[in-house]
């Protein structure tokens, strides 16, 4: 019965050892299967060429490799950005984007189908929340791209959790997926090469700080006063800026790590000199960096991106407070590579 077969990507290495043990197989077989999955990215047990036939048959009878199913894909006009819409078994859709920089191959992955946070400028926020992704659904996005990149001898070098969903709202699966992807005997990506981006879930950030992990955190701040942030990010009502900043300081103190703050510049909204000053005051002296990203317009929000002049003025003001920042160009705007936008187009036929 296919429904009773176990999804092998849900298993940790220790669990894989026990599973194979139950099938009467020695431990070294677990290492072989693990490497086929996380180093060779196979999608069928039959491709595990160093396993005996009887074991492949046992695996096929008892387990399944739930690789990701591609529903649609798009390439940017410069060919350097590719966006894939994956279809999940229950007809949910999630997005993953590959961005090629000089040497880096950065994947932007999803952690939930939809998002419950309702940020007004965000295409995912506008669609609402469907469900958390499983560990295997988070990991399968990466393995699918890793498999494709391997054909041209390329590798995934960085991962940002900036696709659909709020990673810290799916805390356990997100962190288990990071553990899986950083496992040295498997996919072996450095923990520092993954970035978790969060809208600012205060208790989850504290919990994360206490875990003292190496994986960096980015905070989607987008406004420096409660009046402004309340308008853009509903959860600011629950955890206002002062509380969020206390938690950010706690994180830095606990981990000694630099925090990144994300700021989507919305014309005439949060790109004013007053906001830049308020932000400078908030971050002055803090171990942090700000990413300024001109807004990617979405169907459900009337705001537009700030002009080059406004972006430069904002950045110059911030530098007066000793706060470093980088202006990021949104990659792949021509393929709706902003968070949630491809799903929107395919599912609602826009
Ligand atoms: N939920 C997490 C991670 C996913 S969103 C978070 O909010 O941080 C990833 C980043 O894209 C966040 O910084 C988010 O604020 C930003 N973002 C969402 N919609 C955007 C848009 N239309 N233009 C620019 N940035 C956007
Ligand atoms: Fe969710 Fe992040 Fe979009 Fe906000 S910006 S709705 S937290 S995905």
CSV table of C-alpha atoms and ligand atoms in Angstrom, one decimal:
chain,number,residue,atom,x,y,z
A,1,UNK,CA,0.0,0.0,0.0
A,2,UNK,CA,1.7,3.2,-1.1
A,3,UNK,CA,0.1,5.2,1.7
A,4,UNK,CA,1.7,3.0,4.3
A,5,UNK,CA,5.2,3.3,2.9
A,6,UNK,CA,7.5,5.5,4.8
A,7,UNK,CA,8.7,8.8,3.4
A,8,UNK,CA,12.5,8.2,3.7
A,9,UNK,CA,13.3,12.0,3.8
A,10,UNK,CA,11.4,12.2,7.1
A,11,UNK,CA,14.1,10.0,8.8
A,12,UNK,CA,17.2,11.3,10.6
A,13,UNK,CA,20.3,9.2,10.0
A,14,UNK,CA,19.8,7.4,13.4
A,15,UNK,CA,16.2,6.6,12.4
A,16,UNK,CA,17.4,5.3,9.0
A,17,UNK,CA,19.8,3.0,10.8
A,18,UNK,CA,16.9,1.6,12.9
A,19,UNK,CA,14.6,1.3,9.9
A,20,UNK,CA,17.2,-0.7,7.9
A,21,UNK,CA,17.9,-2.7,11.0
A,22,UNK,CA,14.2,-3.7,11.2
A,23,UNK,CA,14.5,-4.8,7.6
A,24,UNK,CA,17.5,-7.0,8.7
A,25,UNK,CA,20.2,-4.8,7.2
A,26,UNK,CA,23.5,-3.8,8.7
A,27,UNK,CA,24.5,-0.2,9.6
A,28,UNK,CA,26.8,0.4,6.7
A,29,UNK,CA,23.8,0.1,4.4
A,30,UNK,CA,22.3,3.2,6.1
A,31,UNK,CA,25.4,5.1,5.2
A,32,UNK,CA,25.1,4.0,1.6
A,33,UNK,CA,21.4,5.0,1.3
A,34,UNK,CA,22.1,8.3,3.1
A,35,UNK,CA,24.8,9.2,0.6
A,36,UNK,CA,22.6,8.3,-2.4
A,37,UNK,CA,19.9,10.6,-1.0
A,38,UNK,CA,22.0,13.5,0.2
A,39,UNK,CA,25.1,13.4,-1.9
A,40,UNK,CA,23.8,12.0,-5.2
A,41,UNK,CA,20.2,13.3,-5.0
A,42,UNK,CA,18.7,10.1,-6.5
A,43,UNK,CA,14.9,10.0,-6.9
A,44,UNK,CA,14.5,6.2,-7.2
A,45,UNK,CA,15.8,3.4,-5.0
A,46,UNK,CA,16.7,1.5,-8.2
A,47,UNK,CA,19.4,4.2,-8.8
A,48,UNK,CA,21.3,3.1,-5.7
A,49,UNK,CA,23.7,1.0,-7.7
A,50,UNK,CA,25.8,-0.4,-4.9
A,51,UNK,CA,22.8,-1.9,-3.1
A,52,UNK,CA,21.9,-5.6,-3.6
A,53,UNK,CA,18.8,-6.2,-5.6
A,54,UNK,CA,17.0,-7.7,-2.6
A,55,UNK,CA,17.5,-4.5,-0.6
A,56,UNK,CA,16.3,-2.3,-3.3
A,57,UNK,CA,13.1,-4.4,-3.5
A,58,UNK,CA,12.7,-4.2,0.3
A,59,UNK,CA,13.1,-0.4,0.2
A,60,UNK,CA,10.6,-0.1,-2.6
A,61,UNK,CA,8.1,-2.2,-0.7
A,62,UNK,CA,8.5,-0.3,2.5
A,63,UNK,CA,9.5,3.3,1.7
A,64,UNK,CA,9.2,6.0,-0.8
A,65,UNK,CA,11.5,8.8,-2.0
A,66,UNK,CA,9.1,11.8,-2.0
A,67,UNK,CA,11.0,14.1,-4.3
A,68,UNK,CA,9.5,17.4,-5.3
A,69,UNK,CA,7.1,17.6,-8.2
A,70,UNK,CA,7.6,20.6,-10.5
A,71,UNK,CA,4.3,22.2,-11.6
A,72,UNK,CA,5.8,25.2,-13.4
A,73,UNK,CA,9.1,26.9,-13.8
A,74,UNK,CA,10.4,30.3,-15.1
A,75,UNK,CA,13.7,31.7,-16.1
A,76,UNK,CA,14.6,35.4,-15.8
A,77,UNK,CA,15.5,37.2,-19.0
A,78,UNK,CA,19.2,37.2,-18.1
A,79,UNK,CA,19.1,33.4,-17.4
A,80,UNK,CA,20.6,33.8,-13.9
A,81,UNK,CA,17.5,33.4,-11.9
A,82,UNK,CA,15.1,30.4,-12.0
A,83,UNK,CA,11.9,30.0,-10.1
A,84,UNK,CA,10.1,26.7,-9.6
A,85,UNK,CA,6.6,26.2,-8.4
A,86,UNK,CA,6.3,22.8,-6.7
A,87,UNK,CA,3.1,20.9,-6.3
A,88,UNK,CA,2.7,19.0,-3.0
A,89,UNK,CA,0.7,15.8,-2.7
A,90,UNK,CA,-2.4,17.6,-1.3
A,91,UNK,CA,-2.3,20.2,-4.1
A,92,UNK,CA,-0.6,22.9,-2.2
A,93,UNK,CA,1.9,24.9,-4.1
A,94,UNK,CA,5.2,26.3,-2.9
A,95,UNK,CA,8.0,28.3,-4.6
A,96,UNK,CA,11.7,28.0,-4.7
A,97,UNK,CA,14.1,30.4,-6.4
A,98,UNK,CA,17.7,29.8,-7.6
A,99,UNK,CA,19.9,32.9,-8.0
A,100,UNK,CA,23.2,32.6,-9.7
A,101,UNK,CA,25.8,35.1,-8.6
A,102,UNK,CA,29.5,35.0,-9.6
A,103,UNK,CA,30.5,32.0,-7.6
A,104,UNK,CA,27.4,31.7,-5.3
A,105,UNK,CA,24.4,29.6,-6.1
A,106,UNK,CA,21.8,30.8,-3.6
A,107,UNK,CA,18.5,29.1,-3.1
A,108,UNK,CA,15.5,30.9,-1.6
A,109,UNK,CA,13.3,28.2,-0.1
A,110,UNK,CA,9.8,28.0,1.4
A,111,UNK,CA,8.9,26.8,4.9
A,112,UNK,CA,5.1,27.0,4.8
A,113,UNK,CA,2.3,26.8,2.2
A,114,UNK,CA,1.0,30.4,2.5
A,115,UNK,CA,1.7,32.4,5.6
A,116,UNK,CA,-0.4,33.4,8.6
A,117,UNK,CA,1.3,36.7,9.3
A,118,UNK,CA,-0.6,38.8,6.8
A,119,UNK,CA,2.1,41.5,6.0
A,120,UNK,CA,0.2,43.8,3.6
A,121,UNK,CA,2.9,44.2,1.0
A,122,UNK,CA,3.7,40.4,0.7
A,123,UNK,CA,2.1,38.2,-2.0
A,124,UNK,CA,2.3,35.2,0.4
A,125,UNK,CA,0.7,37.2,3.2
A,126,UNK,CA,-2.1,38.2,0.9
A,127,UNK,CA,-3.0,34.5,0.2
A,128,UNK,CA,-3.3,33.4,3.8
A,129,UNK,CA,-2.1,30.3,5.6
A,130,UNK,CA,-2.6,26.8,4.3
A,131,UNK,CA,-0.2,24.6,6.3
A,132,UNK,CA,3.3,24.0,7.6
A,133,UNK,CA,5.8,22.2,5.3
A,134,UNK,CA,7.2,18.9,6.6
A,135,UNK,CA,10.9,18.4,7.0
A,136,UNK,CA,11.0,16.4,3.8
A,137,UNK,CA,9.1,19.1,1.9
A,138,UNK,CA,11.7,21.7,3.0
A,139,UNK,CA,14.6,19.5,2.2
A,140,UNK,CA,13.2,18.2,-1.1
A,141,UNK,CA,13.3,21.8,-2.6
A,142,UNK,CA,17.0,21.9,-2.0
A,143,UNK,CA,17.7,18.4,-3.3
A,144,UNK,CA,15.8,19.0,-6.5
A,145,UNK,CA,17.9,22.1,-7.3
A,146,UNK,CA,21.1,20.3,-6.1
A,147,UNK,CA,20.4,17.5,-8.6
A,148,UNK,CA,19.9,19.9,-11.4
A,149,UNK,CA,23.0,21.9,-10.6
A,150,UNK,CA,25.1,18.8,-10.3
A,151,UNK,CA,24.6,18.1,-14.0
A,152,UNK,CA,26.8,21.2,-14.7
A,153,UNK,CA,29.1,20.5,-11.8
A,154,UNK,CA,27.6,23.3,-9.7
A,155,UNK,CA,26.5,23.2,-6.1
A,156,UNK,CA,24.0,25.0,-3.8
A,157,UNK,CA,26.4,27.3,-1.9
A,158,UNK,CA,23.8,29.3,0.1
A,159,UNK,CA,20.2,29.0,1.3
A,160,UNK,CA,17.9,31.8,2.4
A,161,UNK,CA,14.6,30.9,4.1
A,162,UNK,CA,12.9,33.8,2.4
A,163,UNK,CA,10.4,32.0,0.2
A,164,UNK,CA,6.8,31.4,1.3
A,165,UNK,CA,6.0,31.3,4.9
A,166,UNK,CA,7.4,32.3,8.3
A,167,UNK,CA,10.2,29.8,9.3
A,168,UNK,CA,9.9,30.4,13.0
A,169,UNK,CA,6.2,29.7,12.9
A,170,UNK,CA,7.2,26.2,11.7
A,171,UNK,CA,10.0,26.1,14.2
A,172,UNK,CA,10.7,22.4,14.6
A,173,UNK,CA,10.5,21.4,11.0
A,174,UNK,CA,12.6,24.4,9.9
A,175,UNK,CA,15.4,23.6,12.4
A,176,UNK,CA,15.2,19.8,11.6
A,177,UNK,CA,15.6,20.7,7.9
A,178,UNK,CA,18.6,22.8,8.8
A,179,UNK,CA,20.1,19.9,10.7
A,180,UNK,CA,19.5,17.6,7.8
A,181,UNK,CA,21.1,19.9,5.2
A,182,UNK,CA,24.1,20.6,7.4
A,183,UNK,CA,24.8,17.0,8.3
A,184,UNK,CA,28.5,16.3,7.5
A,185,UNK,CA,27.9,12.8,6.3
A,186,UNK,CA,25.2,13.9,4.0
A,187,UNK,CA,24.4,17.2,2.2
A,188,UNK,CA,27.1,19.0,4.3
A,189,UNK,CA,26.2,22.6,3.8
A,190,UNK,CA,27.9,24.9,6.3
A,191,UNK,CA,25.4,26.1,9.0
A,192,UNK,CA,26.6,29.7,8.4
A,193,UNK,CA,25.6,29.4,4.7
A,194,UNK,CA,21.9,29.3,5.6
A,195,UNK,CA,19.9,32.3,6.7
A,196,UNK,CA,16.6,32.2,8.5
A,197,UNK,CA,14.5,35.3,7.9
A,198,UNK,CA,11.8,36.1,10.4
A,199,UNK,CA,9.0,38.7,10.7
A,200,UNK,CA,9.9,39.0,14.4
A,201,UNK,CA,8.2,36.3,16.4
A,202,UNK,CA,9.7,37.3,19.8
A,203,UNK,CA,9.4,34.0,21.8
A,204,UNK,CA,10.7,32.0,18.9
A,205,UNK,CA,13.7,34.3,18.5
A,206,UNK,CA,14.5,33.9,22.2
A,207,UNK,CA,14.3,30.2,21.9
A,208,UNK,CA,16.5,30.3,18.8
A,209,UNK,CA,19.0,32.5,20.6
A,210,UNK,CA,19.1,30.0,23.5
A,211,UNK,CA,20.0,27.2,21.1
A,212,UNK,CA,23.2,29.1,20.2
A,213,UNK,CA,23.3,27.9,16.6
A,214,UNK,CA,25.6,29.1,13.9
A,215,UNK,CA,22.9,29.7,11.3
A,216,UNK,CA,22.4,33.5,10.9
A,217,UNK,CA,19.1,35.3,11.5
A,218,UNK,CA,17.6,38.2,9.5
A,219,UNK,CA,14.8,40.3,11.0
A,220,UNK,CA,12.1,41.8,8.6
A,221,UNK,CA,11.8,45.1,10.3
A,222,UNK,CA,10.5,47.4,7.5
A,223,UNK,CA,9.5,50.2,9.8
A,224,UNK,CA,11.1,51.9,12.8
A,225,UNK,CA,8.0,53.3,14.6
A,226,UNK,CA,5.0,51.2,15.8
A,227,UNK,CA,2.6,53.6,14.0
A,228,UNK,CA,4.2,52.7,10.7
A,229,UNK,CA,5.0,49.0,11.4
A,230,UNK,CA,1.4,48.3,12.6
A,231,UNK,CA,0.2,49.3,9.2
A,232,UNK,CA,2.5,47.0,7.3
A,233,UNK,CA,3.0,44.0,9.7
A,234,UNK,CA,0.0,42.9,11.8
A,235,UNK,CA,2.1,40.9,14.3
A,236,UNK,CA,3.7,44.2,15.3
A,237,UNK,CA,0.5,44.7,17.4
A,238,UNK,CA,1.4,41.6,19.4
A,239,UNK,CA,5.2,42.2,19.7
A,240,UNK,CA,5.9,45.9,19.2
A,241,UNK,CA,9.2,47.3,18.2
A,242,UNK,CA,10.6,47.9,21.7
A,243,UNK,CA,10.0,44.3,22.6
A,244,UNK,CA,11.4,43.1,19.3
A,245,UNK,CA,14.6,45.2,19.7
A,246,UNK,CA,15.1,43.9,23.3
A,247,UNK,CA,14.9,40.4,21.9
A,248,UNK,CA,17.3,41.3,19.1
A,249,UNK,CA,19.8,42.6,21.7
A,250,UNK,CA,19.3,39.3,23.7
A,251,UNK,CA,20.1,37.3,20.5
A,252,UNK,CA,23.3,39.3,19.8
A,253,UNK,CA,24.4,39.0,23.5
A,254,UNK,CA,23.7,35.3,23.6
A,255,UNK,CA,25.3,34.3,20.3
A,256,UNK,CA,27.8,37.1,19.6
A,257,UNK,CA,26.4,37.1,16.0
A,258,UNK,CA,25.6,40.1,13.8
A,259,UNK,CA,21.9,40.5,13.0
A,260,UNK,CA,20.6,41.5,9.6
A,261,UNK,CA,17.6,43.7,9.3
A,262,UNK,CA,15.5,43.6,6.1
A,263,UNK,CA,13.8,46.8,4.9
A,264,UNK,CA,11.6,46.8,1.8
A,265,UNK,CA,11.6,50.4,0.7
A,266,UNK,CA,8.0,51.5,-0.2
A,267,UNK,CA,7.7,54.8,-1.9
A,268,UNK,CA,6.3,57.6,0.3
A,269,UNK,CA,5.7,55.1,3.1
A,270,UNK,CA,8.7,53.8,5.0
A,271,UNK,CA,11.4,55.6,2.9
A,272,UNK,CA,11.2,59.0,4.6
A,273,UNK,CA,14.1,60.7,6.3
A,274,UNK,CA,12.1,60.5,9.5
A,275,UNK,CA,12.0,56.7,9.2
A,276,UNK,CA,15.7,56.6,8.4
A,277,UNK,CA,16.4,58.7,11.5
A,278,UNK,CA,14.2,56.5,13.7
A,279,UNK,CA,15.9,53.4,12.3
A,280,UNK,CA,19.3,55.0,12.9
A,281,UNK,CA,18.3,55.6,16.6
A,282,UNK,CA,17.1,52.0,17.0
A,283,UNK,CA,20.2,50.4,15.5
A,284,UNK,CA,23.0,52.8,16.5
A,285,UNK,CA,25.8,50.9,18.2
A,286,UNK,CA,24.2,47.5,17.5
A,287,UNK,CA,26.1,44.6,15.9
A,288,UNK,CA,24.0,44.6,12.8
A,289,UNK,CA,23.6,45.3,9.1
A,290,UNK,CA,20.6,46.6,7.1
A,291,UNK,CA,19.5,45.2,3.7
A,292,UNK,CA,17.5,47.8,1.8
A,293,UNK,CA,15.3,46.3,-0.9
A,294,UNK,CA,13.1,48.4,-3.1
A,295,UNK,CA,9.6,46.9,-2.8
A,296,UNK,CA,8.6,44.3,-5.4
A,297,UNK,CA,5.0,45.4,-6.3
A,298,UNK,CA,2.2,42.9,-5.6
A,299,UNK,CA,-1.4,42.6,-6.8
A,300,UNK,CA,-2.9,43.1,-3.4
A,301,UNK,CA,-1.0,46.2,-2.3
A,302,UNK,CA,-1.0,49.6,-3.9
A,303,UNK,CA,2.5,50.7,-2.8
A,304,UNK,CA,5.5,50.9,-5.2
A,305,UNK,CA,9.3,50.8,-4.9
A,306,UNK,CA,11.2,53.9,-3.8
A,307,UNK,CA,13.2,55.8,-6.5
A,308,UNK,CA,16.9,55.6,-6.7
A,309,UNK,CA,17.2,59.1,-5.1
A,310,UNK,CA,15.1,58.1,-2.1
A,311,UNK,CA,17.0,54.9,-1.6
A,312,UNK,CA,20.3,56.8,-1.7
A,313,UNK,CA,19.0,59.5,0.7
A,314,UNK,CA,17.7,56.9,3.1
A,315,UNK,CA,21.0,55.0,3.1
A,316,UNK,CA,23.0,58.3,3.5
A,317,UNK,CA,20.9,59.2,6.6
A,318,UNK,CA,21.5,55.8,8.1
A,319,UNK,CA,25.2,56.1,7.7
A,320,UNK,CA,25.1,59.2,9.9
A,321,UNK,CA,24.2,56.9,12.7
A,322,UNK,CA,27.0,54.5,12.0
A,323,UNK,CA,24.6,51.9,10.7
A,324,UNK,CA,25.9,49.9,7.7
A,325,UNK,CA,23.6,49.0,4.9
A,326,UNK,CA,23.5,47.5,1.4
A,327,UNK,CA,21.0,48.1,-1.3
A,328,UNK,CA,19.9,44.8,-2.7
A,329,UNK,CA,18.4,44.5,-6.1
A,330,UNK,CA,15.4,42.2,-6.2
A,331,UNK,CA,16.4,39.4,-8.5
A,332,UNK,CA,14.1,38.0,-11.2
A,333,UNK,CA,11.4,40.6,-11.0
A,334,UNK,CA,10.5,39.7,-14.6
A,335,UNK,CA,9.6,36.2,-13.4
A,336,UNK,CA,7.5,37.2,-10.4
A,337,UNK,CA,10.4,35.9,-8.2
A,338,UNK,CA,9.1,37.9,-5.2
A,339,UNK,CA,7.8,35.8,-2.4
A,340,UNK,CA,4.5,34.1,-3.3
A,341,UNK,CA,4.1,35.7,-6.7
A,342,UNK,CA,4.4,32.8,-9.0
A,343,UNK,CA,1.9,30.7,-7.1
A,344,UNK,CA,-0.5,33.6,-7.3
A,345,UNK,CA,-0.2,33.7,-11.1
A,346,UNK,CA,-0.5,30.0,-11.7
A,347,UNK,CA,-3.2,29.1,-9.1
A,348,UNK,CA,-5.4,32.1,-9.7
A,349,UNK,CA,-4.7,32.3,-13.4
A,350,UNK,CA,-3.7,36.0,-13.3
B,1,LIG,N1,8.4,35.2,6.7
B,1,LIG,C1,9.8,35.6,6.7
B,1,LIG,C2,10.5,35.0,5.5
B,1,LIG,C3,9.8,35.1,4.2
B,1,LIG,S1,9.6,36.7,3.4
B,1,LIG,C4,10.0,37.1,6.8
B,1,LIG,O1,9.0,37.8,6.7
B,1,LIG,O2,11.1,37.5,7.1
B,1,LIG,C5,11.3,37.1,2.9
B,1,LIG,C6,11.5,38.5,2.9
B,1,LIG,O3,10.8,39.1,1.7
B,1,LIG,C7,11.1,39.3,4.1
B,1,LIG,O4,12.1,40.3,4.5
B,1,LIG,C8,9.8,40.0,3.6
B,1,LIG,O5,9.5,41.1,4.3
B,1,LIG,C9,10.2,40.3,2.2
B,1,LIG,N2,9.1,40.7,1.2
B,1,LIG,C10,7.9,40.1,1.2
B,1,LIG,N3,7.2,40.7,0.2
B,1,LIG,C11,8.0,41.6,-0.4
B,1,LIG,C12,7.8,42.5,-1.5
B,1,LIG,N4,6.7,42.6,-2.1
B,1,LIG,N5,8.8,43.3,-1.8
B,1,LIG,C13,10.0,43.3,-1.1
B,1,LIG,N6,10.2,42.4,-0.1
B,1,LIG,C14,9.2,41.6,0.3
B,2,LIG,FE1,4.7,35.9,6.0
B,2,LIG,FE2,7.2,36.9,5.6
B,2,LIG,FE3,5.2,37.4,3.9
B,2,LIG,FE4,5.1,38.5,6.3
B,2,LIG,S1,6.7,38.9,4.7
B,2,LIG,S2,3.4,37.6,5.2
B,2,LIG,S3,5.9,36.9,7.5
B,2,LIG,S4,6.1,35.5,4.3
